[in-house]
Coordinates of N, CA and C in Angstrom, one line a residue:
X23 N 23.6 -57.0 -47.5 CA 22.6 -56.8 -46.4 C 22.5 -55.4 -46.0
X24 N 20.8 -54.9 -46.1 CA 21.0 -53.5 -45.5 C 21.5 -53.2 -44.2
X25 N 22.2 -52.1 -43.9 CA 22.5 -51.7 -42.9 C 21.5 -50.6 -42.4
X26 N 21.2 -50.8 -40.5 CA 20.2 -49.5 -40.0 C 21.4 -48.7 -39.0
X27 N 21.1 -47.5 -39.4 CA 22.6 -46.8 -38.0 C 21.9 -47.0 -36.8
X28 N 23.1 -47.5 -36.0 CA 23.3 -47.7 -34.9 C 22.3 -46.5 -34.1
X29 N 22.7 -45.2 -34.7 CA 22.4 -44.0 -33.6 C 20.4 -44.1 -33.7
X30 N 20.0 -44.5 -34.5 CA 19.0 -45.2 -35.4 C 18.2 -45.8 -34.2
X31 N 19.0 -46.7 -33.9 CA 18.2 -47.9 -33.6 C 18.5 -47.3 -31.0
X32 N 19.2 -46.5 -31.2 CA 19.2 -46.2 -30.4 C 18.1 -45.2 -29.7
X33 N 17.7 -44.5 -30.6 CA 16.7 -43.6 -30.8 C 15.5 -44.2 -30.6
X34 N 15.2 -44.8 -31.6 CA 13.9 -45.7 -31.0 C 14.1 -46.8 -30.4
X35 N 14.8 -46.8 -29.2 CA 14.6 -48.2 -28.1 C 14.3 -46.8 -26.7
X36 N 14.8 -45.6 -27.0 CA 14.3 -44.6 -26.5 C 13.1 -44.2 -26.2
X37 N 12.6 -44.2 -27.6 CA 11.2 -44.1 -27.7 C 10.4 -44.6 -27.5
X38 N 10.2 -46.1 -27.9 CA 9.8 -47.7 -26.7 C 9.6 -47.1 -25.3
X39 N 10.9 -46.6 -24.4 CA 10.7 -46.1 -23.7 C 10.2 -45.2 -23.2
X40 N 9.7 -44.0 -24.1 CA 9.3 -43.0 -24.1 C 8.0 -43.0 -23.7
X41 N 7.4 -44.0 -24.7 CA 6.0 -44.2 -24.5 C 5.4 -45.1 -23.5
X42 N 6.3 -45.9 -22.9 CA 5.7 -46.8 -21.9 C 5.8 -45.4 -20.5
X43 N 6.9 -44.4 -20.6 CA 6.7 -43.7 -19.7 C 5.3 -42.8 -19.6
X44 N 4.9 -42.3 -20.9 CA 3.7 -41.7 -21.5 C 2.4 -42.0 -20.6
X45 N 2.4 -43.6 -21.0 CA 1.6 -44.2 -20.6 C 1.2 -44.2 -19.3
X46 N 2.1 -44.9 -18.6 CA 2.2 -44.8 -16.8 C 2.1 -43.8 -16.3
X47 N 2.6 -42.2 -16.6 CA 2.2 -41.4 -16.0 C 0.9 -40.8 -16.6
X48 N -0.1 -41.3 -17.4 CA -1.6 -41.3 -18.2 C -1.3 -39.8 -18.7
X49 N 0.0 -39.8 -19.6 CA -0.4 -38.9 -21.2 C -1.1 -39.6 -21.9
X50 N -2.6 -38.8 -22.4 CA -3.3 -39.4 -23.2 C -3.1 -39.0 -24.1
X51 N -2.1 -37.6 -24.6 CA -1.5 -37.7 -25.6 C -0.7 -38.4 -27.0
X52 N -0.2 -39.1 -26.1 CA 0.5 -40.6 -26.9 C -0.5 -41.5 -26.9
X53 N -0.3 -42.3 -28.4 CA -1.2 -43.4 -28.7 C -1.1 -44.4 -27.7
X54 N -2.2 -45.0 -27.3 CA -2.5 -46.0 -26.6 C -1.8 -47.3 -27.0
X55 N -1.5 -47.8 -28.4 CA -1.3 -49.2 -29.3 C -0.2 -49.5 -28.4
X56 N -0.6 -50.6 -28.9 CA 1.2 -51.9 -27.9 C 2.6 -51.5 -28.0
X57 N 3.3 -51.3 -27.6 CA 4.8 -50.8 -27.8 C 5.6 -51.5 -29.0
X58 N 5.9 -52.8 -28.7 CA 6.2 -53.6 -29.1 C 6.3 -53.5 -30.9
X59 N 4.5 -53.7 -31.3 CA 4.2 -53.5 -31.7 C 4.7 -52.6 -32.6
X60 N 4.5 -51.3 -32.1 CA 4.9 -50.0 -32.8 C 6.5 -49.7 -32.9
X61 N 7.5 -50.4 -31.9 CA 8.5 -50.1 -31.9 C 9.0 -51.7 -33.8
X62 N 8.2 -52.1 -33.4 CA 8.5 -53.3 -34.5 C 8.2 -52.6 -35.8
X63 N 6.9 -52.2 -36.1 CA 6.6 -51.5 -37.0 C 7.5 -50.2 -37.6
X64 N 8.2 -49.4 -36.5 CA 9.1 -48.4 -36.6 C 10.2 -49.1 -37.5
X65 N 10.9 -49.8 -36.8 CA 12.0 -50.6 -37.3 C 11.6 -51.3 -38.5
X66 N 10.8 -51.9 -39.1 CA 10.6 -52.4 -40.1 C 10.3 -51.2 -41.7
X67 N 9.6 -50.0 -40.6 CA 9.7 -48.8 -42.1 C 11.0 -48.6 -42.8
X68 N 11.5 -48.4 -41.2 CA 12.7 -47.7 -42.0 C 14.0 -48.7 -42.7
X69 N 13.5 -50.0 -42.3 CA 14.9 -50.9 -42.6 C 14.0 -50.8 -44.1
X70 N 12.7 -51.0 -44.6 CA 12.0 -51.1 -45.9 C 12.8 -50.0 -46.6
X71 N 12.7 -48.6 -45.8 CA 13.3 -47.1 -47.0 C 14.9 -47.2 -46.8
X72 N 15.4 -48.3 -46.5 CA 17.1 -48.6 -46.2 C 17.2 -49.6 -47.6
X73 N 16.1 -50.1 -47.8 CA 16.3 -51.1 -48.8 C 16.2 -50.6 -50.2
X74 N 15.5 -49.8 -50.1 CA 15.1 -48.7 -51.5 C 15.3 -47.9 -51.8
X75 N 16.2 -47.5 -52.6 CA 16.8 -46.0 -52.4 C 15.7 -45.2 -53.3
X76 N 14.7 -45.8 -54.1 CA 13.6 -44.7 -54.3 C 12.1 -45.0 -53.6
X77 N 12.7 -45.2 -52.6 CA 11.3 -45.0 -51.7 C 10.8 -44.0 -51.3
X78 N 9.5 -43.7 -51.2 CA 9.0 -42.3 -50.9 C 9.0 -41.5 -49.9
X79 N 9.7 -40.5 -49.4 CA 10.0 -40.3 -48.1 C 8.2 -40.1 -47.4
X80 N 7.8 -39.4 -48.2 CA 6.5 -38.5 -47.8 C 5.7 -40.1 -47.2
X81 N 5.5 -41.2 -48.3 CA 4.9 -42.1 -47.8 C 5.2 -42.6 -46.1
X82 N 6.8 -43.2 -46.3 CA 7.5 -43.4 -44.9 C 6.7 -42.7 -44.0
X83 N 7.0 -41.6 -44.0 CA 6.5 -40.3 -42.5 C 5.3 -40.2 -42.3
X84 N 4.6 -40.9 -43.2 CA 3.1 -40.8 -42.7 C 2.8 -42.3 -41.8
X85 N 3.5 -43.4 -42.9 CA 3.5 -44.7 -41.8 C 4.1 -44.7 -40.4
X86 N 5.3 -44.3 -40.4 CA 5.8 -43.8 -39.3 C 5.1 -42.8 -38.6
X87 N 4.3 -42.0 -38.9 CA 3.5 -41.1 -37.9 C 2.6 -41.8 -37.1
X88 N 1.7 -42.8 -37.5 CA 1.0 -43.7 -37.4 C 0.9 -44.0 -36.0
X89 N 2.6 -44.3 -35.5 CA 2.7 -44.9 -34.2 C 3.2 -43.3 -33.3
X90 N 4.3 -42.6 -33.6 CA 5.2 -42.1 -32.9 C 4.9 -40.6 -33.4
X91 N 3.8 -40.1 -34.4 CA 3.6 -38.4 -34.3 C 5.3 -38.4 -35.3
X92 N 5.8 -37.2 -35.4 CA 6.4 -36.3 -35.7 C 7.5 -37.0 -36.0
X93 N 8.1 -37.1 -34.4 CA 9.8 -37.4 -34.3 C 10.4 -38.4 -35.3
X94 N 9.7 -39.1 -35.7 CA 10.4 -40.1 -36.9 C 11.1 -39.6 -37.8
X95 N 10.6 -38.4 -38.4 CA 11.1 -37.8 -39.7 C 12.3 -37.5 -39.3
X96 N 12.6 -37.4 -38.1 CA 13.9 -36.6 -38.1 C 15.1 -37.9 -37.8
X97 N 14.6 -39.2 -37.4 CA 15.2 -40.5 -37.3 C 15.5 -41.2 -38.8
X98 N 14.3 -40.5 -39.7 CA 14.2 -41.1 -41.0 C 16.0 -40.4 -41.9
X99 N 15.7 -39.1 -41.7 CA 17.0 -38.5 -42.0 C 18.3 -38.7 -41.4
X100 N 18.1 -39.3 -40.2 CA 19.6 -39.5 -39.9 C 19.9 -40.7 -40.3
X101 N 19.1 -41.5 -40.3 CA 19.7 -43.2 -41.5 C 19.9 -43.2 -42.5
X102 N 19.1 -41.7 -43.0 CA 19.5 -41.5 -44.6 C 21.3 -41.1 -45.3
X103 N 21.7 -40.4 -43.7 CA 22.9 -40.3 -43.6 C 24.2 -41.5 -43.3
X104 N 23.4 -42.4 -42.8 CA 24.4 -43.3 -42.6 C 25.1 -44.1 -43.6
X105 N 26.6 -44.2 -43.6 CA 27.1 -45.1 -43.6 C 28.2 -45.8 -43.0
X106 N 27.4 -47.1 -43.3 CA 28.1 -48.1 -42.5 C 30.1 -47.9 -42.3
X107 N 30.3 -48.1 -41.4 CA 31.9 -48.5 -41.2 C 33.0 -47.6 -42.0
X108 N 32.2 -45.8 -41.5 CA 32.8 -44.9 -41.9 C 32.5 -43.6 -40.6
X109 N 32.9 -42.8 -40.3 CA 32.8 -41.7 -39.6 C 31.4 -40.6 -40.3
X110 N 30.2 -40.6 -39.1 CA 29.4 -39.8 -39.5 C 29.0 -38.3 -38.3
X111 N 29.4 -37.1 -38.9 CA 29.0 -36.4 -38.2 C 27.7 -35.9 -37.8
X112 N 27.5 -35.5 -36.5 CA 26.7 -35.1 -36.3 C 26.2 -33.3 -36.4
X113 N 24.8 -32.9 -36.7 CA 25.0 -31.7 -36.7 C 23.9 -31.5 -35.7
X114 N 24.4 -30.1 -34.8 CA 23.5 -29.9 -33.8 C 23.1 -28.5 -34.0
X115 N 22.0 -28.2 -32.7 CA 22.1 -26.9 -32.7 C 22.7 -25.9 -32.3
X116 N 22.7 -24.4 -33.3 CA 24.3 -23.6 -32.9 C 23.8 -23.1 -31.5
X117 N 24.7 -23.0 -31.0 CA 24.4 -21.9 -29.2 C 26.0 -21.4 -29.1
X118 N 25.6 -20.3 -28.1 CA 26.8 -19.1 -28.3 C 27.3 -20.1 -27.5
X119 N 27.0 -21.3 -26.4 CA 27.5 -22.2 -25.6 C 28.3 -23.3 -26.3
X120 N 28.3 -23.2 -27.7 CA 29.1 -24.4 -28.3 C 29.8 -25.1 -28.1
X121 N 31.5 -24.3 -28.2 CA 32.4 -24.3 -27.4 C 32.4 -24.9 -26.2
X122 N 32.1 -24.5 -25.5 CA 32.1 -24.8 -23.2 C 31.6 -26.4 -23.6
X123 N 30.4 -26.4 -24.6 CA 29.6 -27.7 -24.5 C 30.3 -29.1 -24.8
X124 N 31.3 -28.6 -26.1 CA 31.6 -29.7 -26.8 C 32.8 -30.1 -26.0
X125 N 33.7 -29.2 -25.5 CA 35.1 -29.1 -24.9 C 34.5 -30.3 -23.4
X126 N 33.4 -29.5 -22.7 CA 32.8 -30.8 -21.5 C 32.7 -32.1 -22.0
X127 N 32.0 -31.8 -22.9 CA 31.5 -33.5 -23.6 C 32.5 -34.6 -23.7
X128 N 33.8 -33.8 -24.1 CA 34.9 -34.6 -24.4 C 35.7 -34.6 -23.5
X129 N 36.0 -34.1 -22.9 CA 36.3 -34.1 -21.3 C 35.9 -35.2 -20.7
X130 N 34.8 -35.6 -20.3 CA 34.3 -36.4 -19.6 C 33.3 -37.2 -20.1
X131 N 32.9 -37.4 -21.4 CA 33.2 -38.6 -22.2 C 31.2 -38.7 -22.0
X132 N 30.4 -37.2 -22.7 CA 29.1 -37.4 -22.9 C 28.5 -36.9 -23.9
X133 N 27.6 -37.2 -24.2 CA 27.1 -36.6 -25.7 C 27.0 -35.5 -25.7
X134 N 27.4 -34.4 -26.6 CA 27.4 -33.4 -26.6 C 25.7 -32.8 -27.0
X135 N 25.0 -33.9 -27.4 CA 23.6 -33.5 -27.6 C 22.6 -33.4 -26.2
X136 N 23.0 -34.6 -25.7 CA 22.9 -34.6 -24.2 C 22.9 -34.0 -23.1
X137 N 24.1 -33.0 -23.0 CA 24.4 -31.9 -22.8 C 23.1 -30.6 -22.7
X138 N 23.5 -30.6 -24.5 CA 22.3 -29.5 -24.6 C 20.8 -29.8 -24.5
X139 N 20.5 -31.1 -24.4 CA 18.7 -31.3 -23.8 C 18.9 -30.8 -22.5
X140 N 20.2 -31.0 -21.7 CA 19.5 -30.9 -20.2 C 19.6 -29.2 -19.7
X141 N 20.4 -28.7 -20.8 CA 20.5 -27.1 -20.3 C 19.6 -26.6 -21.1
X142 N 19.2 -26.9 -21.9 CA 17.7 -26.7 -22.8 C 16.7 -26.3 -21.7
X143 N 16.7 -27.8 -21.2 CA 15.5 -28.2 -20.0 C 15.2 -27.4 -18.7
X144 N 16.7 -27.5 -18.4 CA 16.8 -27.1 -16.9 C 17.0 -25.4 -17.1
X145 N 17.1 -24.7 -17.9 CA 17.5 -23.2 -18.0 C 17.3 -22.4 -19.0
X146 N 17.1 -23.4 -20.1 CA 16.8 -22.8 -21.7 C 17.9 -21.6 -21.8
X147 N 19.5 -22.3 -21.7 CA 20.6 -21.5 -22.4 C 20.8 -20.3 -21.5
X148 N 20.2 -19.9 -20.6 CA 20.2 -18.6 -19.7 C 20.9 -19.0 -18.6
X149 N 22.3 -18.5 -18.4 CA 23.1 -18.5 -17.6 C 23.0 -18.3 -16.2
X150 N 22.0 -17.2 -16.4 CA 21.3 -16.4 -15.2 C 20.5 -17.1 -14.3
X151 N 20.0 -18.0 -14.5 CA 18.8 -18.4 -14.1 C 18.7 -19.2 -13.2
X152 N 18.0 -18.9 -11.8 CA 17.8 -19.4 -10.6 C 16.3 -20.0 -10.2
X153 N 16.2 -20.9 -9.6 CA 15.4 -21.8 -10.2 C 14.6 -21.4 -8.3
X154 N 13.4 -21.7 -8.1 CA 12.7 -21.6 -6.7 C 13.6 -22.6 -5.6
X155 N 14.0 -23.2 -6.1 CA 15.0 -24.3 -5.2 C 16.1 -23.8 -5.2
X156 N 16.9 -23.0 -5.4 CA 17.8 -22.2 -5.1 C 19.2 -23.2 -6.7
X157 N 18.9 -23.7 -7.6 CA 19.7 -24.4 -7.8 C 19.8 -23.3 -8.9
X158 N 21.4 -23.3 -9.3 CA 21.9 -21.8 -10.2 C 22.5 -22.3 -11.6
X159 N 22.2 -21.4 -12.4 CA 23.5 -21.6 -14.0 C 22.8 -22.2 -14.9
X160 N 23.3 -22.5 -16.2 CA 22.7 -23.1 -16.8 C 22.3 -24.7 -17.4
X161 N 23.3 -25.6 -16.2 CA 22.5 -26.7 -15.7 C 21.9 -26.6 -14.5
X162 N 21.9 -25.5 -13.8 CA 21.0 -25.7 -12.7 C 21.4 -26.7 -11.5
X163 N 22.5 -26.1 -10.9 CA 23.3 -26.6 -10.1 C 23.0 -26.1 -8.7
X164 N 23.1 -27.3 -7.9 CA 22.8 -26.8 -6.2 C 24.1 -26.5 -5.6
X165 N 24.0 -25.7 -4.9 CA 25.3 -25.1 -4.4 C 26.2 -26.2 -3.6
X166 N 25.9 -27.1 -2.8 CA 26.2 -27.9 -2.4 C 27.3 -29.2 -3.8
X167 N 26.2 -29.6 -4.4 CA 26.7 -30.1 -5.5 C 27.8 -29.4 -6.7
X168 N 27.4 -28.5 -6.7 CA 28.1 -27.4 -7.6 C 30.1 -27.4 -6.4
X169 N 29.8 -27.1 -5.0 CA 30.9 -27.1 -4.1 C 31.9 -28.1 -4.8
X170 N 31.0 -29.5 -4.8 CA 31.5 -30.5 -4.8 C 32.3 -30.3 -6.2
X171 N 32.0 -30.4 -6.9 CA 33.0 -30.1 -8.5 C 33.9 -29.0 -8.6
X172 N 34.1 -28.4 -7.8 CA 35.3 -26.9 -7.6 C 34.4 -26.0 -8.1
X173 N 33.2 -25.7 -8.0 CA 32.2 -24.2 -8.8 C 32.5 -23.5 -7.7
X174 N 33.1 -21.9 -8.2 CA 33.2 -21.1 -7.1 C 31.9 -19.7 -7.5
X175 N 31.7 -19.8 -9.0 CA 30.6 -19.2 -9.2 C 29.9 -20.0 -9.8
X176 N 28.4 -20.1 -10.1 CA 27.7 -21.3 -10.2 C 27.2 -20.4 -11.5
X177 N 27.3 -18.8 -12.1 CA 27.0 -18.2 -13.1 C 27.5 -18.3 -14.4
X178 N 29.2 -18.7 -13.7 CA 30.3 -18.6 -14.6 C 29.8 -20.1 -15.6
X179 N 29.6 -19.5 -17.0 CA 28.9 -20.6 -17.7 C 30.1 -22.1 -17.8
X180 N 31.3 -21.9 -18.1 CA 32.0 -22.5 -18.0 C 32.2 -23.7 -16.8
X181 N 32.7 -22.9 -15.8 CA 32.4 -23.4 -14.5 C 31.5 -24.4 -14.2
X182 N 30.1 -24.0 -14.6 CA 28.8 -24.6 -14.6 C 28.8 -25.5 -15.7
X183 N 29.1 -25.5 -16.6 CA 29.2 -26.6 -17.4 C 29.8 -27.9 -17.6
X184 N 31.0 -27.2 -17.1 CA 31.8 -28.4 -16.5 C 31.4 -29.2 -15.7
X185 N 31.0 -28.3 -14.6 CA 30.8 -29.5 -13.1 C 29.3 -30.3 -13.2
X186 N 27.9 -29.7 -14.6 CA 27.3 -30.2 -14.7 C 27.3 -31.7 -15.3
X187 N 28.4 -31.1 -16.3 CA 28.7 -32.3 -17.3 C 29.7 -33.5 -16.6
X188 N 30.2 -33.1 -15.8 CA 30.6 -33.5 -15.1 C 30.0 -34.6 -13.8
X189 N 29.5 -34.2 -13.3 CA 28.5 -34.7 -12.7 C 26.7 -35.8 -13.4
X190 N 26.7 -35.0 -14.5 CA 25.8 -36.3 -15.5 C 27.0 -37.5 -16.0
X191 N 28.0 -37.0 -16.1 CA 29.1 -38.7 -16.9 C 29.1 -39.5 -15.1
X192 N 29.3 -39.1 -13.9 CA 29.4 -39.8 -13.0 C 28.2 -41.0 -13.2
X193 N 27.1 -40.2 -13.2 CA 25.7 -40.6 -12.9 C 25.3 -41.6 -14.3
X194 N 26.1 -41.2 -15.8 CA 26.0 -42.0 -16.4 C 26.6 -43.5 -16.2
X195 N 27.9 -43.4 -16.1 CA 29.0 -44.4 -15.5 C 28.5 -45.2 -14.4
X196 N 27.2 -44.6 -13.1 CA 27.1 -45.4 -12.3 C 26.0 -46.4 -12.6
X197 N 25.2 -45.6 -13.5 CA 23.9 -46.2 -14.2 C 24.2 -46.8 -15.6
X198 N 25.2 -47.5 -16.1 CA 26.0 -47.9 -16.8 C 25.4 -47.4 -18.2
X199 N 25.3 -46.3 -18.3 CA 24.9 -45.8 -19.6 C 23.5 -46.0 -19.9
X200 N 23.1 -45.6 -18.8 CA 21.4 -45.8 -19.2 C 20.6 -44.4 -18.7
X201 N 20.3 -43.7 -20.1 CA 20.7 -42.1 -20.2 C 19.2 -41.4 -18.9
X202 N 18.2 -42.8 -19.3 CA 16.6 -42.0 -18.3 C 16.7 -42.2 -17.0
X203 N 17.7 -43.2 -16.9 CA 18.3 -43.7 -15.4 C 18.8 -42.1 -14.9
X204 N 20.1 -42.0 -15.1 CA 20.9 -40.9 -15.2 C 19.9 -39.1 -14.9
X205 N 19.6 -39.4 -15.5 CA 18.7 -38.0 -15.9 C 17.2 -38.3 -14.8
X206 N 16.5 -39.3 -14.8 CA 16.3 -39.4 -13.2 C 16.5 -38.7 -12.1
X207 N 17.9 -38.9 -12.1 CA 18.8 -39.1 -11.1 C 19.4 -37.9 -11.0
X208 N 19.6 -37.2 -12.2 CA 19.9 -36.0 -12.1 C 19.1 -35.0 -11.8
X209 N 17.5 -35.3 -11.9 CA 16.6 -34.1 -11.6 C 16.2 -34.6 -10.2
X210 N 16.2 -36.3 -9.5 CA 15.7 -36.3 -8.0 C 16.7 -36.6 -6.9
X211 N 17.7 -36.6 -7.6 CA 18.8 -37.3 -7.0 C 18.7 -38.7 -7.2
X212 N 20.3 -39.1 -7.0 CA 20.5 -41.1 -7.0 C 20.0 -41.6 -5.9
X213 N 20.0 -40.6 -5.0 CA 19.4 -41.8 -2.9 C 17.8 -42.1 -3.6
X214 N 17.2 -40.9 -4.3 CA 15.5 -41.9 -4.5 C 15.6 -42.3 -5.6
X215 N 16.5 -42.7 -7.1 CA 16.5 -43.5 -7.7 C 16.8 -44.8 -7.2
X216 N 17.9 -44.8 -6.6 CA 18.2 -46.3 -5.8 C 17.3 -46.8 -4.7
X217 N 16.5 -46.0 -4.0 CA 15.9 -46.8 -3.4 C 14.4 -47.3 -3.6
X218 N 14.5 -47.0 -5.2 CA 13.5 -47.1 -5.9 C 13.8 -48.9 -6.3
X219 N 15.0 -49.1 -6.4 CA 15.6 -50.0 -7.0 C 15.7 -49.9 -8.6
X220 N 16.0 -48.8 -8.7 CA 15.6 -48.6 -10.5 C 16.9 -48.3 -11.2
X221 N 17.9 -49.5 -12.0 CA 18.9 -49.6 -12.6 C 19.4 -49.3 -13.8
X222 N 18.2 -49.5 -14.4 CA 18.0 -49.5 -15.9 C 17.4 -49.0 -16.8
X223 N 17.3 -48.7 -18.1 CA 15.9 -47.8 -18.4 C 14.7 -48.4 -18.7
X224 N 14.8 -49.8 -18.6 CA 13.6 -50.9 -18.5 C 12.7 -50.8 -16.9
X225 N 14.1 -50.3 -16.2 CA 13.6 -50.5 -14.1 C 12.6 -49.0 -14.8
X226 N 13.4 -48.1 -15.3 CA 12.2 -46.8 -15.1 C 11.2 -47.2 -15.5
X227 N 11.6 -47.3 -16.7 CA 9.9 -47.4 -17.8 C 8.8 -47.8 -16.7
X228 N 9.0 -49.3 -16.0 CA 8.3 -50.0 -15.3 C 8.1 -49.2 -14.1
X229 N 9.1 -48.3 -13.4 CA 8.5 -47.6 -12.2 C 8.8 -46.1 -11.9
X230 N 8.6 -45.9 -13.3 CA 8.5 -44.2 -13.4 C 7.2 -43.4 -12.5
X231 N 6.2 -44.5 -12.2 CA 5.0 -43.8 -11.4 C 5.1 -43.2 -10.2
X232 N 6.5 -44.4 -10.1 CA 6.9 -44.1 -8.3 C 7.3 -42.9 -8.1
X233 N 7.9 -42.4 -8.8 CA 8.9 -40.3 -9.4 C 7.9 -39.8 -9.4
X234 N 8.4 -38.5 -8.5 CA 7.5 -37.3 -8.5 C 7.3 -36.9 -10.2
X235 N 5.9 -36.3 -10.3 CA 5.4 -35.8 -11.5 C 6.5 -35.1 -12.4
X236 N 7.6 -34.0 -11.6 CA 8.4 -33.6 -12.2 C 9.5 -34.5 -12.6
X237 N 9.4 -35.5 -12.2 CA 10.7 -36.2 -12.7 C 10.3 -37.0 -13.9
X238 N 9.4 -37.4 -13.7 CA 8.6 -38.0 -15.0 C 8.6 -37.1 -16.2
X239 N 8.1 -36.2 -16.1 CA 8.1 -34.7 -17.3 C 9.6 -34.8 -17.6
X240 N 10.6 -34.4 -17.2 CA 11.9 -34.2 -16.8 C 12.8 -34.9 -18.2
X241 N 12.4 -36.2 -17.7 CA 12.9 -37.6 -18.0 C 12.8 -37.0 -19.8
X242 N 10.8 -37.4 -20.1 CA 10.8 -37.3 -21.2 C 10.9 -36.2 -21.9
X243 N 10.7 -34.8 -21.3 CA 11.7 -33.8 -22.2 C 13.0 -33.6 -22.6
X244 N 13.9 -33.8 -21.6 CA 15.5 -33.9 -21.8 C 15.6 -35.3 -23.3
X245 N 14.9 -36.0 -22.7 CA 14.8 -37.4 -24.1 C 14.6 -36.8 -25.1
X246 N 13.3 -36.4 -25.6 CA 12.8 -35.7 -26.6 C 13.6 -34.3 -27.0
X247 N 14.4 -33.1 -26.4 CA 15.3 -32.6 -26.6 C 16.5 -32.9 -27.2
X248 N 17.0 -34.2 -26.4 CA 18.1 -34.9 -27.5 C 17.5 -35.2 -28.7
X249 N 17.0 -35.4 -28.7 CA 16.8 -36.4 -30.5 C 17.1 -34.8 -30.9
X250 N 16.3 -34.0 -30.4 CA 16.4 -32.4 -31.7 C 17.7 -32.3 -31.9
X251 N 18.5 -32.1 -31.2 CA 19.9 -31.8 -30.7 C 21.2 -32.9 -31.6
X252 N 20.2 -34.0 -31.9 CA 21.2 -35.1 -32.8 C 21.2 -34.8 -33.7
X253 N 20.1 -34.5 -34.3 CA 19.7 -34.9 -36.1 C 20.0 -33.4 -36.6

């Protein structure tokens, strides 16, 4: 029986998500077609070039463009790497932040790709960087919050990395692993995620309209960030 990786199939239930968020906030950029649909279609290309080891990639990526643009190709290659019921690494991108990132990650038990979407997002790797809201470093920590995790300088990349990363595993752990939940939560805070009633990344999808414009953008860049950051 073919096998599809796991990290695979996680990616596009993301993307499902991705586009229903698209949608509700009226990106007319993303295809209009039925989710469903297209997330079925996804899954069926690639389990097809799982089954054939001389299938065409060029063909694949054009079917797969069909629904999802671009991002596929780089989903197509990571299944091309898998195998089953062995250890597969990941390769990311290099940053002089490597180190600080991977050492947090494992620390407090979050993806190291995850990581770098949100300091991507929130700072683009500039340590420096102070945001009109006064939030500092390069996740972009509020002093307040930053207090709360022992940050005594909110510059100090380390420091800042920690208590960011730190602070997304809480918010993962409280949203039981539901990464748009989380990341929500982390750009509006959890008091208006929760009183949104929004638990899951099914609750967002469905009431991402209710989130300020920026948290909507937020959501799907940090998402779309990760994928780059996995493959």
């Amino acid at each position: 029986m073919n096998s599809i990786d796991p990290r695979v199939m996680k990616e596009l239930l993301q993307l499902q998500i991705l586009n229903k968020m698209s949608l509700l906030s009226g990106d007319t950029s993303t295809s209009g077609s039925d989710d469903s649909g297209d997330f079925g279609a996804l899954l069926e290309a690639i389990m097809g070039q799982a089954a054939s080891s001389g299938s065409n990639d060029t063909t694949l990526s054009s079917t797969l463009g069909q629904t999802t643009g671009n991002i596929p190709s780089a989903l197509i290659a990571l299944n091309k790497s898998y195998t089953p019921l062995q250890s597969v690494s990941k390769e990311s991108a290099s940053t002089q932040y490597d180190n600080l990132i991977e050492a947090a990650s494992k620390r407090f038990g979050v993806d190291s790709s995850l990581v770098k979407a949100v300091i991507q997002q929130e700072s683009h790797f500039n340590h420096r960087a102070v945001s009109s809201a006064g939030a500092k470093g390069l996740m972009q920590l509020m002093d307040g919050t930053g207090r709360g995790f022992g940050v005594t300088n909110p510059f100090d990349p380390q420091q800042n990395v920690n208590a960011g990363t730190h602070f997304l595993s809480n918010l993962l752990k409280k949203y039981e692993g539901n990464e748009g939940v989380a990341l929500a939560a982390y750009n509006a805070g959890p008091n208006r995620v929760d009183r949104l009633g929004i638990r899951n990344d099914q609750d967002l999808a469905d009431r991402i309209h209710l989130l300020p414009r920026e948290t909507q953008a937020y959501v799907k860049k940090v998402l779309g960030h990760k994928i780059s950051f996995s493959t």
